[in-house]
Short mmCIF file of C-alpha atoms and ligand atoms in Angstrom, two decimals:
data_model
loop_
_atom_site.label_atom_id
_atom_site.label_comp_id
_atom_site.label_asym_id
_atom_site.label_seq_id
_atom_site.Cartn_x
_atom_site.Cartn_y
_atom_site.Cartn_z
CA MET A 1 128.41 101.05 82.99
CA GLU A 2 131.54 100.91 85.17
CA LYS A 3 131.09 103.20 88.09
CA ARG A 4 134.27 105.20 87.75
CA GLN A 5 133.25 105.94 84.19
CA PHE A 6 129.78 106.84 85.13
CA ILE A 7 130.81 109.34 87.70
CA LYS A 8 133.47 110.63 85.20
CA ASP A 9 130.50 111.01 82.88
CA LEU A 10 128.42 112.89 85.46
CA LEU A 11 131.18 115.32 86.09
CA LEU A 12 132.01 115.75 82.37
CA THR A 13 128.27 116.41 81.43
CA GLY A 14 128.11 118.80 84.50
CA ILE A 15 125.25 117.02 86.07
CA ALA A 16 127.03 116.43 89.40
CA LEU A 17 128.51 119.92 89.42
CA PRO A 18 125.31 122.00 89.58
CA LEU A 19 124.01 119.33 92.38
CA GLY A 20 127.17 120.51 94.19
CA LEU A 21 128.08 116.80 94.45
CA GLU A 22 131.88 116.73 93.62
CA SER A 23 133.03 115.68 97.08
CA ILE A 24 130.52 112.93 97.43
CA ALA A 25 131.05 111.80 93.71
CA ASN A 26 134.86 111.55 94.59
CA ALA A 27 133.96 109.72 97.82
CA PHE A 28 131.89 107.10 95.95
CA ALA A 29 134.51 106.79 93.07
CA ASN A 30 137.38 106.06 95.67
CA GLN A 31 135.08 103.46 97.18
CA GLU A 32 134.57 101.55 93.91
CA LYS A 33 136.63 98.70 94.90
CA ASN A 34 134.64 98.01 98.05
CA SER A 35 131.61 95.84 97.63
CA PRO A 36 128.19 97.36 98.56
CA GLU A 37 127.85 95.18 101.63
CA ALA A 38 131.41 96.32 102.93
CA LEU A 39 130.54 99.92 102.31
CA ALA A 40 127.24 99.58 103.82
CA GLN A 41 128.99 99.15 107.29
CA ASP A 42 131.31 101.99 106.80
CA ASN A 43 129.56 104.58 109.09
CA ALA A 44 132.13 107.46 108.52
CA PHE A 45 131.58 107.09 104.77
CA TRP A 46 127.90 107.60 105.09
CA GLU A 47 128.17 110.56 107.60
CA GLU A 48 129.21 112.56 104.68
CA LEU A 49 125.87 111.84 102.90
CA ARG A 50 124.09 112.66 106.10
CA GLN A 51 125.67 116.14 105.76
CA GLN A 52 123.46 116.76 102.61
CA TYR A 53 120.39 116.76 104.58
CA ILE A 54 118.92 119.56 107.10
CA LEU A 55 117.63 117.36 110.07
CA LYS A 56 115.08 118.49 112.58
CA PRO A 57 116.93 118.31 115.93
CA ASP A 58 113.74 117.71 117.81
CA TYR A 59 113.50 113.88 117.19
CA ILE A 60 115.19 111.14 115.62
CA ASN A 61 113.08 110.51 112.41
CA LEU A 62 112.35 106.76 111.81
CA GLU A 63 109.40 107.52 109.59
CA ASN A 64 110.88 108.06 106.18
CA GLY A 65 108.35 105.83 104.54
CA TYR A 66 105.71 108.37 103.91
CA TYR A 67 107.94 111.05 102.12
CA ASN A 68 111.76 110.69 101.75
CA PHE A 69 112.48 114.46 102.06
CA LEU A 70 114.94 115.88 99.85
CA PRO A 71 118.81 116.19 100.50
CA GLN A 72 119.86 119.87 99.91
CA PRO A 73 121.39 119.34 96.34
CA ILE A 74 118.00 118.13 95.10
CA LEU A 75 116.00 120.67 96.96
CA ASN A 76 118.24 123.46 95.44
CA LYS A 77 117.56 121.97 92.06
CA TYR A 78 113.79 122.08 92.88
CA ILE A 79 113.80 125.80 93.94
CA GLU A 80 115.76 126.61 90.69
CA HIS A 81 113.14 124.89 88.63
CA ILE A 82 110.47 126.56 90.56
CA LYS A 83 112.05 130.03 89.74
CA GLU A 84 112.57 129.17 86.29
CA VAL A 85 109.05 128.28 85.40
CA ASN A 86 107.68 131.16 87.32
CA TYR A 87 110.05 133.48 85.29
CA GLN A 88 108.94 131.97 81.93
CA GLY A 89 105.21 131.65 83.04
CA SER A 90 102.82 130.51 80.17
CA TYR A 91 105.69 130.68 77.63
CA TYR A 92 107.34 127.83 79.31
CA MET A 93 104.05 125.80 79.54
CA ARG A 94 103.18 126.50 75.89
CA THR A 95 106.59 125.50 74.55
CA VAL A 96 108.92 123.13 76.25
CA GLN A 97 106.61 121.67 79.29
CA TRP A 98 105.86 118.42 77.16
CA ASP A 99 109.31 117.87 75.84
CA ASN A 100 110.68 118.46 79.31
CA LYS A 101 108.28 115.75 80.89
CA GLN A 102 109.33 113.39 78.07
CA LYS A 103 112.89 113.75 79.09
CA SER A 104 112.04 112.72 82.58
CA VAL A 105 110.06 109.86 81.15
CA ILE A 106 112.92 108.55 79.34
CA ALA A 107 115.32 108.95 82.14
CA LEU A 108 112.83 107.27 84.49
CA ALA A 109 112.23 104.29 81.95
CA SER A 110 115.84 103.69 81.88
CA ILE A 111 116.19 102.88 85.82
CA ALA A 112 112.60 101.22 85.63
CA GLY A 113 113.65 98.88 83.20
CA CYS A 114 110.99 99.41 80.62
CA SER A 115 110.10 101.36 77.37
CA PRO A 116 109.25 104.98 77.74
CA ASP A 117 106.16 104.11 75.50
CA GLU A 118 105.01 102.05 78.41
CA LEU A 119 105.49 104.61 81.33
CA ILE A 120 103.80 107.86 82.20
CA ILE A 121 104.40 110.33 85.05
CA THR A 122 101.44 110.64 87.51
CA ARG A 123 101.04 112.56 90.84
CA ASN A 124 101.53 109.27 92.99
CA THR A 125 100.91 105.39 93.21
CA THR A 126 97.25 106.02 94.23
CA GLU A 127 96.49 107.85 90.97
CA SER A 128 98.45 105.43 89.00
CA LEU A 129 96.70 102.35 90.35
CA ASP A 130 93.29 103.93 90.73
CA THR A 131 93.74 104.62 86.80
CA ILE A 132 93.93 100.83 86.34
CA ILE A 133 91.51 99.69 88.96
CA SER A 134 88.72 102.07 87.60
CA GLY A 135 89.77 101.96 83.97
CA ILE A 136 89.70 98.19 83.36
CA HIS A 137 86.61 97.05 81.38
CA TRP A 138 84.96 95.17 84.14
CA GLN A 139 81.88 92.84 83.58
CA ALA A 140 79.53 92.03 86.65
CA GLY A 141 80.80 89.06 88.39
CA ASP A 142 84.52 89.40 87.29
CA GLU A 143 86.75 88.62 90.40
CA ALA A 144 89.74 90.68 91.77
CA ILE A 145 92.20 89.30 94.30
CA MET A 146 93.90 91.27 96.89
CA ALA A 147 95.32 91.37 100.25
CA GLU A 148 94.01 93.09 103.59
CA GLN A 149 97.78 94.22 103.89
CA ASP A 150 97.42 96.32 100.61
CA TYR A 151 97.38 99.97 100.77
CA GLY A 152 93.77 101.46 101.88
CA ALA A 153 93.18 103.59 98.83
CA MET A 154 93.59 100.79 96.42
CA LEU A 155 91.17 98.67 98.62
CA ASP A 156 88.82 101.50 98.48
CA MET A 157 88.75 101.91 94.85
CA PHE A 158 88.21 98.08 94.51
CA LYS A 159 85.08 98.60 96.93
CA GLN A 160 83.97 101.30 94.55
CA VAL A 161 84.37 99.33 91.46
CA SER A 162 82.40 96.47 93.16
CA GLU A 163 79.65 98.79 94.07
CA ARG A 164 79.67 100.14 90.56
CA HIS A 165 80.28 97.29 88.34
CA GLY A 166 79.46 94.11 90.36
CA VAL A 167 83.06 93.30 90.79
CA VAL A 168 83.65 90.46 93.26
CA ASN A 169 86.74 91.24 95.54
CA LYS A 170 88.42 88.27 97.06
CA MET A 171 90.77 89.07 100.04
CA ILE A 172 93.67 87.12 101.16
CA SER A 173 96.00 87.91 104.37
CA VAL A 174 99.89 87.69 103.77
CA PRO A 175 101.65 86.05 106.85
CA ASN A 176 104.09 88.21 108.54
CA HIS A 177 106.67 85.42 108.39
CA PRO A 178 105.89 83.08 105.66
CA LYS A 179 107.83 79.73 105.39
CA ASN A 180 108.99 80.36 101.77
CA ASP A 181 107.82 82.07 98.49
CA GLN A 182 105.61 79.08 97.37
CA GLU A 183 103.40 80.01 100.54
CA ILE A 184 102.69 83.15 99.20
CA VAL A 185 102.33 82.25 95.56
CA ASP A 186 99.94 79.45 96.67
CA LEU A 187 97.79 81.99 98.68
CA TYR A 188 96.96 83.99 95.52
CA LYS A 189 96.70 80.81 93.49
CA ASN A 190 94.10 79.28 95.70
CA ALA A 191 92.00 82.43 95.28
CA ILE A 192 91.86 82.27 91.52
CA THR A 193 88.65 80.95 89.80
CA ALA A 194 87.59 81.07 86.22
CA LYS A 195 86.24 84.55 86.88
CA THR A 196 89.43 86.15 88.21
CA LYS A 197 90.48 88.86 86.01
CA VAL A 198 93.38 90.68 88.12
CA ILE A 199 95.48 90.38 91.23
CA LEU A 200 96.63 93.44 93.05
CA VAL A 201 99.86 92.79 94.78
CA SER A 202 102.22 94.86 96.85
CA HIS A 203 106.02 94.59 95.88
CA MET A 204 106.82 95.74 99.45
CA ILE A 205 104.09 95.67 101.95
CA ASN A 206 103.49 99.23 103.23
CA ILE A 207 102.76 98.34 106.89
CA THR A 208 105.68 95.75 107.45
CA GLY A 209 108.31 96.20 104.67
CA GLN A 210 107.92 92.63 103.60
CA ILE A 211 109.08 92.05 99.94
CA LEU A 212 106.71 89.74 98.15
CA PRO A 213 107.96 87.45 95.10
CA ILE A 214 106.40 89.20 92.37
CA LYS A 215 108.07 87.44 89.63
CA LYS A 216 106.89 84.04 90.83
CA ILE A 217 103.16 85.45 91.59
CA THR A 218 103.14 86.82 87.84
CA ALA A 219 104.33 83.59 86.28
CA MET A 220 101.82 81.68 88.24
CA ALA A 221 98.85 84.19 87.64
CA HIS A 222 99.76 84.48 83.61
CA GLN A 223 99.23 80.48 83.56
CA TYR A 224 95.54 81.25 84.54
CA GLY A 225 95.09 84.10 82.08
CA VAL A 226 94.96 86.52 85.28
CA GLN A 227 96.53 90.05 84.89
CA VAL A 228 98.97 91.34 87.74
CA MET A 229 98.89 94.84 89.03
CA VAL A 230 101.85 95.68 91.30
CA ASP A 231 101.78 98.40 93.99
CA GLY A 232 105.64 99.32 94.06
CA ALA A 233 105.23 102.55 96.13
CA HIS A 234 108.04 101.51 98.56
CA ALA A 235 110.04 99.24 96.16
CA PHE A 236 110.91 101.71 93.41
CA ALA A 237 114.56 103.20 93.91
CA HIS A 238 114.75 101.22 97.27
CA ILE A 239 115.50 97.71 96.07
CA GLN A 240 116.88 96.77 92.61
CA PHE A 241 114.75 95.20 89.87
CA LYS A 242 113.68 95.76 86.47
CA ILE A 243 109.97 96.12 85.57
CA ALA A 244 110.42 94.02 82.49
CA ASP A 245 111.90 91.14 84.39
CA LEU A 246 108.88 91.09 86.69
CA ASP A 247 106.47 90.35 83.71
CA CYS A 248 103.81 92.33 85.47
CA ASP A 249 100.89 93.86 83.39
CA TYR A 250 100.94 97.22 85.48
CA TYR A 251 103.41 98.59 87.88
CA ALA A 252 102.69 101.91 90.03
CA ALA A 253 105.29 103.62 92.36
CA SER A 254 105.59 107.06 94.13
CA LEU A 255 108.62 109.09 93.33
CA HIS A 256 108.66 111.19 96.57
CA LYS A 257 109.40 108.17 98.39
CA TRP A 258 112.64 106.27 97.67
CA LEU A 259 113.78 108.38 94.79
CA SER A 260 113.50 111.64 96.86
CA VAL A 261 111.61 113.63 94.13
CA PRO A 262 109.61 116.48 95.59
CA LEU A 263 106.00 115.76 96.63
CA GLY A 264 103.60 114.71 93.97
CA ALA A 265 105.25 112.47 91.53
CA GLY A 266 104.62 108.92 90.59
CA ILE A 267 104.95 106.47 87.71
CA LEU A 268 102.48 104.02 86.02
CA TYR A 269 103.93 101.19 83.66
CA VAL A 270 101.35 99.54 81.67
CA LYS A 271 102.43 96.55 79.46
CA LYS A 272 102.35 97.54 75.85
CA GLU A 273 99.47 95.11 74.86
CA GLN A 274 97.45 96.13 78.02
CA ILE A 275 97.46 99.82 77.05
CA LYS A 276 94.22 99.64 74.89
CA ASN A 277 92.32 97.77 77.40
CA VAL A 278 92.27 100.55 79.94
CA TRP A 279 89.93 103.47 80.17
CA PRO A 280 91.77 106.82 81.34
CA LEU A 281 90.92 108.43 84.47
CA LEU A 282 90.70 111.82 82.73
CA ALA A 283 89.97 111.93 79.04
CA ASP A 284 92.74 113.06 76.67
CA SER A 285 92.84 114.16 73.02
CA GLU A 286 95.13 111.17 72.21
CA LYS A 287 92.76 108.74 70.76
CA ASP A 288 95.37 106.04 69.47
CA PRO A 289 94.39 103.13 71.72
CA ASN A 290 97.96 101.87 71.91
CA LYS A 291 99.57 105.25 73.00
CA ILE A 292 100.11 105.37 76.83
CA ARG A 293 99.68 109.09 76.60
CA ARG A 294 96.01 108.54 76.18
CA LEU A 295 96.02 107.48 79.95
CA ASN A 296 98.01 110.61 81.05
CA HIS A 297 95.80 113.58 80.97
CA THR A 298 96.55 115.81 84.13
CA GLY A 299 95.23 119.26 83.52
CA THR A 300 97.67 121.94 84.63
CA HIS A 301 99.95 120.85 87.31
CA PRO A 302 103.10 121.60 89.13
CA VAL A 303 105.74 120.92 86.35
CA HIS A 304 108.65 121.77 88.45
CA THR A 305 108.27 118.64 90.01
CA ASP A 306 108.51 116.78 86.94
CA LEU A 307 111.63 118.70 86.10
CA THR A 308 113.37 117.74 89.34
CA ILE A 309 113.01 114.08 88.45
CA PRO A 310 116.25 113.90 86.28
CA ASP A 311 118.29 115.52 89.16
CA ALA A 312 116.86 112.89 91.55
CA ILE A 313 118.11 110.13 89.28
CA ALA A 314 121.34 111.56 88.89
CA TYR A 315 121.72 111.69 92.67
CA TYR A 316 120.33 108.19 93.01
CA GLN A 317 122.83 106.86 90.43
CA LEU A 318 125.60 108.67 91.87
CA ILE A 319 125.06 106.97 95.22
CA GLY A 320 124.76 103.66 93.25
CA PRO A 321 121.48 101.62 93.58
CA ALA A 322 123.26 98.54 94.90
CA LYS A 323 125.09 100.71 97.33
CA LYS A 324 121.84 102.31 98.49
CA GLU A 325 120.07 99.09 98.86
CA ALA A 326 122.85 97.51 100.78
CA ARG A 327 123.23 100.41 103.39
CA LEU A 328 119.43 100.45 103.91
CA ARG A 329 119.18 96.70 104.56
CA TYR A 330 122.21 96.88 106.91
CA LEU A 331 120.59 99.61 109.05
CA GLN A 332 117.43 97.56 109.39
CA GLN A 333 119.33 94.29 110.22
CA TYR A 334 121.55 96.17 112.56
CA TRP A 335 118.68 97.14 114.97
CA THR A 336 116.53 94.35 114.36
CA SER A 337 119.26 91.78 115.08
CA LYS A 338 119.84 93.53 118.53
CA VAL A 339 116.12 93.07 119.58
CA SER A 340 115.21 89.80 118.26
CA GLY A 341 116.30 87.85 121.35
CA ASN A 342 113.98 89.92 123.59
CA PRO A 343 110.86 87.77 124.23
CA LYS A 344 108.78 90.85 124.64
CA ILE A 345 109.57 92.42 121.64
CA ILE A 346 107.74 91.22 118.45
CA LEU A 347 109.13 91.71 114.91
CA ASN A 348 106.43 91.61 112.38
CA THR A 349 108.88 91.68 109.29
CA PRO A 350 110.95 88.75 108.15
CA THR A 351 114.38 90.14 108.27
CA SER A 352 116.21 88.15 105.80
CA ALA A 353 117.73 89.74 102.79
CA ASP A 354 115.34 88.55 100.25
CA ARG A 355 112.23 89.63 102.39
CA SER A 356 113.04 93.09 103.53
CA CYS A 357 115.11 96.12 102.97
CA ALA A 358 115.06 99.31 105.04
CA ILE A 359 111.45 98.96 106.50
CA SER A 360 110.27 96.71 109.16
CA ASN A 361 107.75 96.62 112.05
CA VAL A 362 108.14 96.21 115.63
CA GLY A 363 105.63 95.65 118.46
CA ILE A 364 105.81 95.32 122.19
CA GLN A 365 103.93 92.53 124.01
CA GLY A 366 100.77 93.97 125.70
CA MET A 367 101.23 97.51 124.58
CA LYS A 368 99.04 99.05 121.91
CA PRO A 369 101.04 100.36 118.80
CA SER A 370 99.53 103.94 119.34
CA VAL A 371 100.88 103.82 122.95
CA LEU A 372 104.23 102.50 121.66
CA ALA A 373 104.43 105.43 118.96
CA GLU A 374 103.31 108.00 121.62
CA ARG A 375 105.98 106.96 124.24
CA LEU A 376 108.69 106.62 121.68
CA LEU A 377 108.22 110.29 120.73
CA LYS A 378 107.32 111.73 124.19
CA GLU A 379 109.89 109.74 126.40
CA HIS A 380 112.74 108.86 123.79
CA LYS A 381 112.36 111.61 120.90
CA ILE A 382 112.00 109.00 118.26
CA PHE A 383 109.33 109.50 115.51
CA THR A 384 107.71 106.31 114.13
CA VAL A 385 104.14 105.47 112.84
CA ALA A 386 101.74 103.27 114.62
CA ILE A 387 100.00 100.26 112.72
CA ASP A 388 97.24 98.31 114.08
CA TYR A 389 95.23 96.23 111.62
CA ALA A 390 95.51 93.41 109.21
CA ASN A 391 97.45 91.10 111.45
CA VAL A 392 100.27 93.80 111.86
CA HIS A 393 100.33 95.30 115.37
CA GLY A 394 103.30 97.55 115.87
CA CYS A 395 105.18 100.66 114.68
CA ARG A 396 106.67 100.86 111.32
CA ILE A 397 110.44 101.62 111.51
CA THR A 398 111.97 103.36 108.39
CA PRO A 399 115.51 104.53 108.56
CA ASN A 400 116.89 106.57 105.57
CA LEU A 401 120.45 106.78 104.18
CA TYR A 402 121.32 109.65 106.63
CA THR A 403 120.15 107.54 109.66
CA THR A 404 123.36 106.45 112.07
CA THR A 405 123.96 103.39 113.97
CA GLN A 406 124.04 105.63 117.06
CA GLU A 407 120.41 106.73 116.37
CA LEU A 408 119.54 102.96 115.97
CA ASP A 409 121.26 102.21 119.46
CA GLN A 410 118.99 104.78 120.95
CA PHE A 411 116.03 103.25 119.39
CA VAL A 412 117.09 99.76 120.49
CA GLN A 413 117.71 101.21 124.21
CA ALA A 414 114.16 102.85 124.10
CA LEU A 415 112.59 99.61 122.97
CA ASN A 416 114.34 97.46 125.45
CA THR A 417 113.26 100.08 128.39
CA LEU A 418 109.64 100.10 127.09
CA ALA A 419 109.49 96.34 127.00
CA GLU A 420 110.91 95.96 130.45
CA ALA A 421 108.41 98.26 132.12
C1 PLP B 501 102.25 100.35 99.38
C2 PLP B 501 101.70 101.69 99.13
N1 PLP B 501 100.99 101.95 98.17
C3 PLP B 501 100.50 103.23 97.96
C4 PLP B 501 100.87 104.23 98.60
C5 PLP B 501 100.32 105.56 98.24
O1 PLP B 501 101.09 106.53 98.07
P1 PLP B 501 100.70 107.94 97.34
O2 PLP B 501 100.03 108.65 98.53
O3 PLP B 501 102.14 108.34 97.12
O4 PLP B 501 99.71 107.70 96.19
C6 PLP B 501 101.51 104.10 99.88
C7 PLP B 501 101.93 105.15 100.48
O5 PLP B 501 102.51 105.03 101.57
C8 PLP B 501 102.09 102.73 100.10
O6 PLP B 501 102.80 102.58 101.01
#
């Protein structure tokens, strides 16, 4: 859809108005002729978006990877939803709860690029992937492939199914600077045997931000009859893609990360033909083996989080997925390009456009990551997170749309100072 038309529609349907976004909608509409890459460099333009966040003055926050806290328009909608659900009480829960949740599913499916019949809302990526890992009909001796750079909770669940069902886990290690896509595809391919049932692969590795060539891994795996489950915790609403294009069997993401939904929402995509092959984590009254709702029993949960999903989607679409991705990548490349010549500063992330976006990881020669994180915070008032395992030794650096280049200049100066000492 044309951007101008989209914004007009938003304004007409009143979605932008209650979000208080007229000025930002107009600002984006006025920028339509600029390419996302050109707009990415227009700092004055992004300053307007920064005004929608209430930022703690105590430090520069370069740890937006755990939780993308909410800009004020989404927070205000969230509070409204909490009040409304509290006002209606059980009446809400017994009447429109499920219809409203389904509306959120439909909105999510449209940005995820899949059918609503293949998507459910969970609490987070962990719940989504653990549903699959624990729910596959395992036989003793089945093999699963994963990387030591994958997220710990999923690796723990694989350890549990290994103890419980005799599954053999095969661990690979993804290089921080691969030569090309084929090197990554071959790593997974070389671990496949006749007993391999599934590959777990991160779309964007959590500790480095490296983007993996999912489509190529999936195409290769399917030639061997191996299923692919993708951990997209950091990719969804960060980089652009459609789940259907990836052709994976399962895809999971956390919406409280890059979509800026309040804490406690995620998605699980299960390819239509795989739905019947998964046991639910919590049993549901839906017994049709092909209905994804069978996998979505939650018990009573904070429905106002689900209700805020369409608001967060409206906000994301107002910014524009291409513009968001381009700005986030610009911010990463802005600072990484300034330190890449310093031999004492080690970048643990490939910085090219196809291999990373906002997130990257940096270390200083001879300095433990925990010391680097502590000194960045204490001496330079910059908040990051230390990573020190799986061949990654450095701090994960995650700017957000509100981050300014001045803040990144301060960060670069801090790195240079610490590297000199
Ligand atoms: C790659 C990856 N997978 C899974 C998770 C877990 O996300 P959640 O705690 O929302 O389930 C994270 C969290 O940072 C992550 O980075």
